[in-house]
Amino acid sequence: MKQTLRLAPSILSADFSRLGEEVRAIDEAGADLIHIDVMDGHFVPNLTLGPAVVHALRPHTAKLFDVHLMIAPADPFIEAFAKAGADIITVHPESGPHLHRTIQTIKGLGKKAGIALNPATPLSVIDDLLGDIDLALVMSVNPGFGGQSFIESQLAKIKALRNMIDASGRVIDLEVDGGINVETAPRAILAGADMLVAGTAAFKGGAAHYAANLAALRG
Ligand code: DX5
Ligand code: ZN
């Protein structure tokens, strides 16, 4: 069952020297969730932020924190992100040996659990976990950096995932992350996405432009 489109701006593209203000501005501009990209310089070739920053940002918005963990191992840090204020915690299957256990850990902390699929990661990874997850994220770039180009081959994966979710009859968000802009957003939505992450396209031009940026992505 397809839901209304929700936008999750990624603060990776915000001004890191003023993150609290940036989160408030993008909230007021109409963000549905706040996407927080956590990178460890090991699972992906970039370093961003940890639970202390998530905790510091928590008072700045009531919107859900959509925390995308690009770290390996992820398990030792899940509780810290949950306590810091994450609402949805998404992990990559490659980040640990026991994906089902990792998902149960997230759920056990009372949080929504997601699985992120890299461009080369097959959809079949989630076959046996459809009953356990709240969100499936298709990476339309290789994780690690904002500002990359949308990988076209992922449209077929989004379509297949939409069919898989609808056939399951379960409520699972289908999120697409990477290279989303006014040209790619409608194509991802047409393929079946109901949640879009946007970094560059959401935060371009500074706070005065955020509302227009988000409105343009909604089409
Ligand atoms: C990439 C991150 C994305 C990224 C998206 O590793 O997971 O969330 O910030 O940035 P854009 O929208 O610029 O591709
Ligand atoms: Zn992300």
XYZ file of N, CA and C in Angstrom, residues 33-216:
552
model
N 10.926 14.429 8.102
C 11.854 13.788 9.040
C 13.203 14.480 8.849
N 14.109 14.248 9.801
C 15.472 14.745 9.659
C 16.379 13.529 9.466
N 17.048 13.475 8.318
C 17.924 12.338 8.000
C 19.338 12.657 8.498
N 19.870 11.759 9.309
C 21.175 11.981 9.931
C 22.137 10.886 9.473
N 23.142 11.270 8.708
C 24.093 10.321 8.129
C 25.296 10.150 9.047
N 25.443 8.941 9.561
C 26.533 8.639 10.489
C 27.578 7.796 9.760
N 28.780 8.314 9.655
C 29.851 7.653 8.887
C 31.094 7.522 9.747
N 31.795 6.394 9.559
C 32.885 6.062 10.488
C 34.292 6.071 9.875
N 34.412 6.419 8.598
C 35.743 6.417 7.982
C 36.311 5.029 7.774
N 35.444 4.002 7.905
C 35.885 2.612 7.823
C 34.910 1.840 6.933
N 33.635 1.895 7.291
C 32.614 1.285 6.435
C 32.426 2.125 5.172
N 32.553 3.426 5.347
C 32.545 4.365 4.210
C 33.729 5.320 4.371
N 34.217 5.865 3.267
C 35.426 6.694 3.341
C 35.154 8.138 3.741
N 34.405 8.325 4.809
C 34.117 9.678 5.285
C 33.738 9.568 6.758
N 33.939 10.644 7.480
C 33.629 10.700 8.916
C 32.619 11.815 9.144
N 31.586 11.540 9.950
C 30.644 12.633 10.198
C 30.448 12.864 11.694
N 29.450 12.240 12.267
C 29.082 12.601 13.634
C 28.614 11.368 14.402
N 28.520 11.538 15.723
C 28.122 10.430 16.583
C 26.934 10.773 17.461
N 26.652 9.913 18.448
C 25.465 10.093 19.293
C 25.431 11.430 20.027
N 26.585 11.984 20.384
C 26.584 13.260 21.118
C 25.951 14.371 20.282
N 26.191 14.335 18.993
C 25.611 15.370 18.123
C 24.105 15.132 17.958
N 23.716 13.876 17.825
C 22.275 13.566 17.738
C 21.573 14.069 19.009
N 22.171 13.818 20.147
C 21.615 14.262 21.434
C 21.501 15.793 21.479
N 22.535 16.462 21.003
C 22.550 17.927 21.028
C 21.486 18.513 20.102
N 21.176 17.800 19.020
C 20.185 18.304 18.056
C 18.748 18.012 18.488
N 18.584 17.030 19.366
C 17.236 16.564 19.708
C 16.283 17.682 20.153
N 16.727 18.634 20.977
C 15.781 19.685 21.405
C 15.393 20.664 20.295
N 16.041 20.614 19.168
C 15.804 21.616 18.128
C 14.615 21.308 17.225
N 14.058 20.104 17.307
C 12.916 19.752 16.455
C 12.141 18.592 17.070
N 10.850 18.571 16.758
C 10.029 17.435 17.192
C 9.908 16.400 16.067
N 10.454 16.718 14.889
C 10.373 15.777 13.760
C 11.185 14.518 14.063
N 10.797 13.425 13.438
C 11.495 12.154 13.664
C 12.941 12.236 13.175
N 13.834 11.657 13.940
C 15.229 11.526 13.522
C 15.409 10.178 12.827
N 15.756 10.262 11.562
C 15.950 9.109 10.676
C 17.471 8.898 10.590
N 17.974 8.003 11.431
C 19.425 7.874 11.585
C 19.958 6.732 10.715
N 20.797 7.089 9.781
C 21.353 6.159 8.792
C 22.787 5.833 9.203
N 22.957 4.617 9.709
C 24.272 4.221 10.214
C 25.113 3.600 9.103
N 26.171 4.291 8.736
C 27.143 3.756 7.775
C 28.425 3.493 8.560
N 28.290 2.557 9.503
C 29.397 2.227 10.400
C 29.454 0.707 10.557
N 30.653 0.198 10.790
C 30.820 -1.239 11.025
C 31.890 -1.437 12.109
N 31.589 -2.186 13.165
C 30.274 -2.760 13.435
C 29.287 -1.696 13.880
N 27.996 -1.987 13.671
C 26.959 -1.048 14.111
C 26.457 -1.411 15.511
N 26.406 -2.700 15.799
C 25.772 -3.161 17.046
C 26.233 -2.417 18.305
N 27.532 -2.182 18.506
C 27.950 -1.569 19.773
C 27.451 -0.137 19.965
N 26.926 0.483 18.906
C 26.540 1.897 18.996
C 25.036 2.126 18.932
N 24.282 1.064 18.706
C 22.840 1.235 18.502
C 22.151 1.809 19.737
N 22.478 1.296 20.891
C 21.831 1.793 22.111
C 22.144 3.274 22.320
N 23.355 3.676 22.056
C 23.739 5.082 22.242
C 22.935 5.992 21.310
N 22.737 5.548 20.072
C 21.942 6.379 19.155
C 20.469 6.392 19.572
N 19.979 5.265 20.056
C 18.589 5.218 20.530
C 18.409 6.190 21.692
N 19.318 6.142 22.642
C 19.211 7.031 23.815
C 19.414 8.498 23.438
N 20.166 8.741 22.385
C 20.431 10.121 21.965
C 19.214 10.760 21.297
N 18.240 9.923 20.889
C 17.034 10.510 20.306
C 16.679 10.044 18.915
N 17.340 8.999 18.432
C 16.969 8.446 17.124
C 15.564 7.849 17.205
N 14.782 8.009 16.138
C 13.459 7.386 16.063
C 13.478 6.186 15.135
N 14.190 6.325 14.026
C 14.383 5.232 13.074
C 15.889 4.999 13.000
N 16.294 3.748 13.090
C 17.722 3.427 12.959
C 17.864 2.439 11.807
N 18.647 2.842 10.810
C 18.833 2.028 9.607
C 20.274 1.569 9.530
N 20.437 0.265 9.263
C 21.780 -0.318 9.171
C 21.976 -0.962 7.796
N 23.223 -1.146 7.433
C 23.572 -1.869 6.211
C 23.843 -3.333 6.566
N 23.385 -4.269 5.732
C 23.614 -5.691 6.013
C 25.094 -6.034 6.166
N 25.949 -5.290 5.464
C 27.395 -5.590 5.484
C 28.072 -5.135 6.772
N 27.323 -4.472 7.636
C 27.973 -3.894 8.823
C 28.123 -4.869 9.980
N 27.591 -6.074 9.834
C 27.732 -7.055 10.909
C 27.293 -8.420 10.441
N 27.616 -9.455 11.217
C 27.344 -10.823 10.762
C 25.910 -11.299 10.985
N 25.141 -10.616 11.836
C 23.824 -11.141 12.222
C 22.759 -10.058 12.070
N 22.316 -9.872 10.835
C 21.392 -8.776 10.555
C 20.089 -8.894 11.348
N 19.565 -10.107 11.455
C 18.319 -10.291 12.201
C 18.495 -9.855 13.656
N 19.620 -10.228 14.247
C 19.892 -9.838 15.632
C 19.995 -8.314 15.762
N 20.649 -7.694 14.806
C 20.792 -6.231 14.834
C 19.424 -5.554 14.778
N 18.561 -6.067 13.898
C 17.207 -5.501 13.782
C 16.437 -5.696 15.090
N 16.595 -6.872 15.692
C 15.904 -7.121 16.969
C 16.422 -6.184 18.054
N 17.703 -5.883 18.025
C 18.276 -4.956 19.012
C 17.622 -3.586 18.880
N 17.471 -3.120 17.638
C 16.848 -1.809 17.405
C 15.400 -1.831 17.897
N 14.666 -2.878 17.516
C 13.265 -2.983 17.916
C 13.128 -3.098 19.436
N 14.069 -3.817 20.032
C 14.046 -3.998 21.486
C 14.235 -2.696 22.247
N 14.825 -1.717 21.596
C 15.015 -0.401 22.208
C 13.820 0.515 21.926
N 12.789 -0.059 21.283
C 11.571 0.709 21.032
C 11.668 1.620 19.818
N 12.628 1.370 18.938
C 12.821 2.220 17.767
C 12.397 1.494 16.502
N 12.134 2.274 15.455
C 11.845 1.662 14.158
C 13.157 1.235 13.519
N 13.097 0.121 12.795
C 14.320 -0.452 12.237
C 14.279 -0.462 10.714
N 15.404 -0.084 10.116
C 15.502 -0.081 8.660
C 16.742 -0.818 8.188
N 16.663 -1.270 6.927
C 17.814 -1.897 6.272
C 18.116 -1.098 5.008
N 19.396 -0.745 4.850
C 19.837 0.020 3.679
C 20.568 -0.895 2.711
N 20.200 -0.782 1.439
C 20.798 -1.626 0.405
C 21.704 -0.788 -0.491
N 22.985 -1.114 -0.468
C 23.928 -0.447 -1.366
C 23.564 -0.762 -2.816
N 24.074 0.017 -3.772
C 23.740 -0.260 -5.178
C 24.040 -1.702 -5.598
N 25.059 -2.321 -5.035
C 25.403 -3.690 -5.433
C 24.803 -4.751 -4.512
N 24.038 -4.322 -3.512
C 23.448 -5.288 -2.567
C 22.088 -5.744 -3.083
N 21.899 -7.057 -3.234
C 20.624 -7.531 -3.789
C 19.470 -7.405 -2.802
N 18.296 -7.234 -3.375
C 17.063 -7.125 -2.599
C 16.812 -8.366 -1.741
N 17.323 -9.504 -2.203
C 17.047 -10.771 -1.511
C 17.539 -10.770 -0.068
N 18.447 -9.852 0.275
C 18.951 -9.770 1.650
C 17.806 -9.582 2.649
N 16.733 -8.911 2.201
C 15.646 -8.642 3.152
C 14.478 -9.627 3.043
N 14.606 -10.617 2.149
C 13.513 -11.593 1.958
C 12.946 -12.115 3.269
N 13.832 -12.521 4.152
C 13.399 -13.181 5.385
C 13.187 -12.203 6.542
N 13.295 -10.915 6.258
C 13.184 -9.923 7.337
C 12.031 -8.949 7.133
N 11.207 -9.223 6.114
C 10.104 -8.291 5.821
C 9.146 -8.146 7.002
N 9.048 -9.187 7.781
C 8.158 -9.130 8.946
C 8.759 -8.406 10.133
N 10.022 -8.016 10.009
C 10.724 -7.430 11.155
C 11.082 -5.961 10.985
N 11.044 -5.471 9.756
C 11.544 -4.106 9.533
C 10.407 -3.105 9.298
N 10.708 -1.843 9.551
C 9.764 -0.751 9.343
C 10.107 0.044 8.092
N 11.339 -0.122 7.610
C 11.813 0.707 6.501
C 12.849 -0.050 5.693
N 12.793 0.122 4.383
C 13.840 -0.403 3.503
C 14.354 0.765 2.688
N 15.664 0.927 2.683
C 16.283 2.085 2.035
C 17.093 1.622 0.830
N 16.775 2.160 -0.322
C 17.572 1.879 -1.516
C 18.576 3.011 -1.687
N 19.860 2.669 -1.645
C 20.911 3.657 -1.883
C 21.042 3.856 -3.387
N 20.789 5.077 -3.840
C 20.922 5.369 -5.264
C 22.254 6.058 -5.569
N 23.153 6.020 -4.583
C 24.575 6.345 -4.775
C 25.333 5.385 -3.872
N 26.630 5.292 -4.052
C 27.425 4.550 -3.080
C 27.567 5.421 -1.843
N 27.336 4.839 -0.660
C 27.306 5.662 0.538
C 28.672 6.278 0.849
N 28.630 7.455 1.443
C 29.870 8.098 1.870
C 29.894 9.600 1.672
N 29.220 10.062 0.622
C 29.301 11.490 0.312
C 27.979 12.007 -0.240
N 27.708 13.277 0.051
C 26.601 13.955 -0.598
C 27.043 14.399 -1.984
N 26.097 14.852 -2.777
C 26.425 15.474 -4.050
C 26.799 14.540 -5.184
N 26.522 13.242 -5.046
C 26.829 12.294 -6.125
C 25.615 12.162 -7.060
N 25.874 11.525 -8.212
C 24.799 11.366 -9.201
C 23.995 10.095 -8.960
N 22.711 10.211 -9.157
C 21.750 9.110 -9.038
C 22.149 7.955 -9.964
N 22.215 6.740 -9.416
C 22.578 5.564 -10.216
C 21.300 4.955 -10.796
N 21.161 5.048 -12.104
C 19.916 4.686 -12.799
C 19.463 3.248 -12.537
N 20.424 2.353 -12.402
C 20.073 0.927 -12.248
C 19.249 0.680 -10.992
N 19.270 1.626 -10.064
C 18.533 1.407 -8.816
C 17.029 1.592 -8.966
N 16.599 2.181 -10.095
C 15.155 2.339 -10.311
C 14.465 0.980 -10.383
N 15.124 0.021 -11.011
C 14.542 -1.330 -11.110
C 14.443 -1.961 -9.724
N 15.454 -1.684 -8.896
C 15.409 -2.241 -7.532
C 14.273 -1.612 -6.724
N 14.066 -0.299 -6.915
C 12.968 0.380 -6.209
C 11.630 -0.236 -6.622
N 11.463 -0.466 -7.927
C 10.211 -1.074 -8.422
C 10.003 -2.463 -7.832
N 11.061 -3.259 -7.841
C 10.957 -4.628 -7.316
C 10.653 -4.607 -5.821
N 11.260 -3.664 -5.116
C 11.018 -3.558 -3.671
C 9.579 -3.114 -3.409
N 9.079 -2.188 -4.218
C 7.676 -1.760 -4.075
C 6.744 -2.953 -4.234
N 7.014 -3.778 -5.224
C 6.180 -4.973 -5.426
C 6.286 -5.923 -4.243
N 7.490 -6.081 -3.747
C 7.725 -6.995 -2.621
C 6.973 -6.506 -1.378
N 7.034 -5.203 -1.120
C 6.365 -4.645 0.066
C 4.850 -4.777 -0.087
N 4.342 -4.410 -1.264
C 2.892 -4.476 -1.472
C 2.388 -5.916 -1.363
N 3.163 -6.849 -1.904
C 2.749 -8.256 -1.832
C 2.756 -8.760 -0.399
N 3.613 -8.184 0.427
C 3.702 -8.639 1.826
C 2.523 -8.135 2.648
N 1.896 -7.035 2.192
C 0.787 -6.463 2.937
C 1.233 -5.746 4.200
N 2.516 -5.568 4.376
C 3.024 -4.926 5.592
C 3.266 -3.442 5.359
N 3.294 -2.698 6.457
C 3.582 -1.263 6.373
C 5.088 -1.078 6.520
N 5.745 -0.883 5.392
C 7.201 -0.698 5.374
C 7.491 0.521 4.495
N 8.183 1.497 5.062
C 8.548 2.675 4.277
C 9.589 2.292 3.236
N 9.431 2.855 2.041
C 10.429 2.629 0.986
C 11.168 3.950 0.749
N 12.354 4.015 1.288
C 13.143 5.245 1.254
C 14.227 5.142 0.186
N 14.456 6.246 -0.504
C 15.526 6.295 -1.510
C 16.474 7.424 -1.134
N 17.770 7.132 -1.204
C 18.787 8.041 -0.671
C 19.949 8.159 -1.646
N 20.168 9.387 -2.136
C 21.343 9.666 -2.947
C 21.002 10.229 -4.314
N 21.488 11.439 -4.593
C 21.286 12.032 -5.910
C 19.856 12.425 -6.196
N 19.077 12.638 -5.150
C 17.676 13.054 -5.356
C 17.630 14.559 -5.615
N 17.017 14.913 -6.728
C 16.840 16.324 -7.086
C 15.512 16.449 -7.837
N 15.236 17.617 -8.398
C 13.918 17.797 -9.039
C 13.730 16.891 -10.255
N 14.811 16.437 -10.823
C 14.704 15.563 -12.002
C 14.550 14.094 -11.590
N 15.298 13.674 -10.557
C 15.255 12.256 -10.163
C 14.129 11.942 -9.180
N 13.695 12.936 -8.384
C 12.650 12.659 -7.379
C 11.384 12.064 -8.008
N 10.821 12.678 -9.075
C 9.591 12.094 -9.624
C 9.782 10.688 -10.166
N 10.987 10.396 -10.637
C 11.243 9.053 -11.173
C 11.334 8.027 -10.048
N 11.940 8.434 -8.935
C 12.006 7.526 -7.782
C 10.608 7.290 -7.219
N 9.796 8.357 -7.202
C 8.419 8.222 -6.693
C 7.602 7.314 -7.608
N 7.750 7.523 -8.906
C 7.027 6.692 -9.885
C 7.416 5.222 -9.731
N 8.664 4.983 -9.415
C 9.132 3.599 -9.237
C 8.617 2.988 -7.942
N 8.158 3.838 -7.008
C 7.563 3.274 -5.799
C 8.068 3.824 -4.479
N 8.969 4.794 -4.513
C 9.469 5.373 -3.258
C 8.374 6.170 -2.561
N 8.323 6.093 -1.238
C 7.411 6.978 -0.509
C 8.139 7.830 0.516
N 9.462 7.687 0.556
C 10.266 8.557 1.418
C 11.548 8.882 0.664
N 11.838 10.163 0.529
C 13.041 10.568 -0.209
C 13.991 11.318 0.700
N 15.270 10.934 0.655
C 16.324 11.680 1.326
C 16.869 12.687 0.312
N 17.130 13.898 0.769
C 17.791 14.859 -0.113
C 18.735 15.707 0.726
N 19.984 15.719 0.330
C 20.971 16.549 0.998
C 21.191 17.823 0.229
N 21.958 17.712 -0.851
C 22.298 18.869 -1.687
C 21.050 19.643 -2.133
N 20.056 18.919 -2.626
C 18.876 19.590 -3.189
C 18.024 20.268 -2.120
N 18.079 19.778 -0.901
C 17.278 20.374 0.170
C 17.939 21.622 0.734
N 19.272 21.571 0.904
C 19.972 22.640 1.620
C 20.623 23.678 0.696
N 20.421 23.569 -0.596
C 21.119 24.512 -1.481
C 20.578 25.943 -1.310
N 21.484 26.890 -1.366
C 21.090 28.297 -1.362
C 20.889 28.939 -0.005
N 20.950 28.151 1.062
C 20.755 28.727 2.393
C 19.294 28.730 2.810
N 19.062 29.065 4.083
C 17.754 28.871 4.723
C 16.592 29.551 3.999
N 16.854 30.681 3.364
C 15.770 31.388 2.675
C 15.185 30.554 1.540
N 15.945 29.556 1.089
C 15.502 28.752 -0.055
C 14.930 27.381 0.338
N 15.027 27.030 1.621
C 14.682 25.650 1.988
C 13.231 25.287 1.661
N 12.298 26.176 1.955
C 10.886 25.847 1.701
C 10.653 25.613 0.207
N 11.253 26.467 -0.614
C 11.090 26.302 -2.071
C 11.794 25.035 -2.547
N 12.950 24.743 -1.964
C 13.670 23.516 -2.341
C 12.806 22.284 -2.066
N 12.203 22.249 -0.888
C 11.398 21.070 -0.529
C 10.125 21.007 -1.365
N 9.507 22.156 -1.606
C 8.290 22.178 -2.432
C 8.598 21.666 -3.837
N 9.769 22.052 -4.369
C 10.140 21.606 -5.719
C 10.329 20.089 -5.749
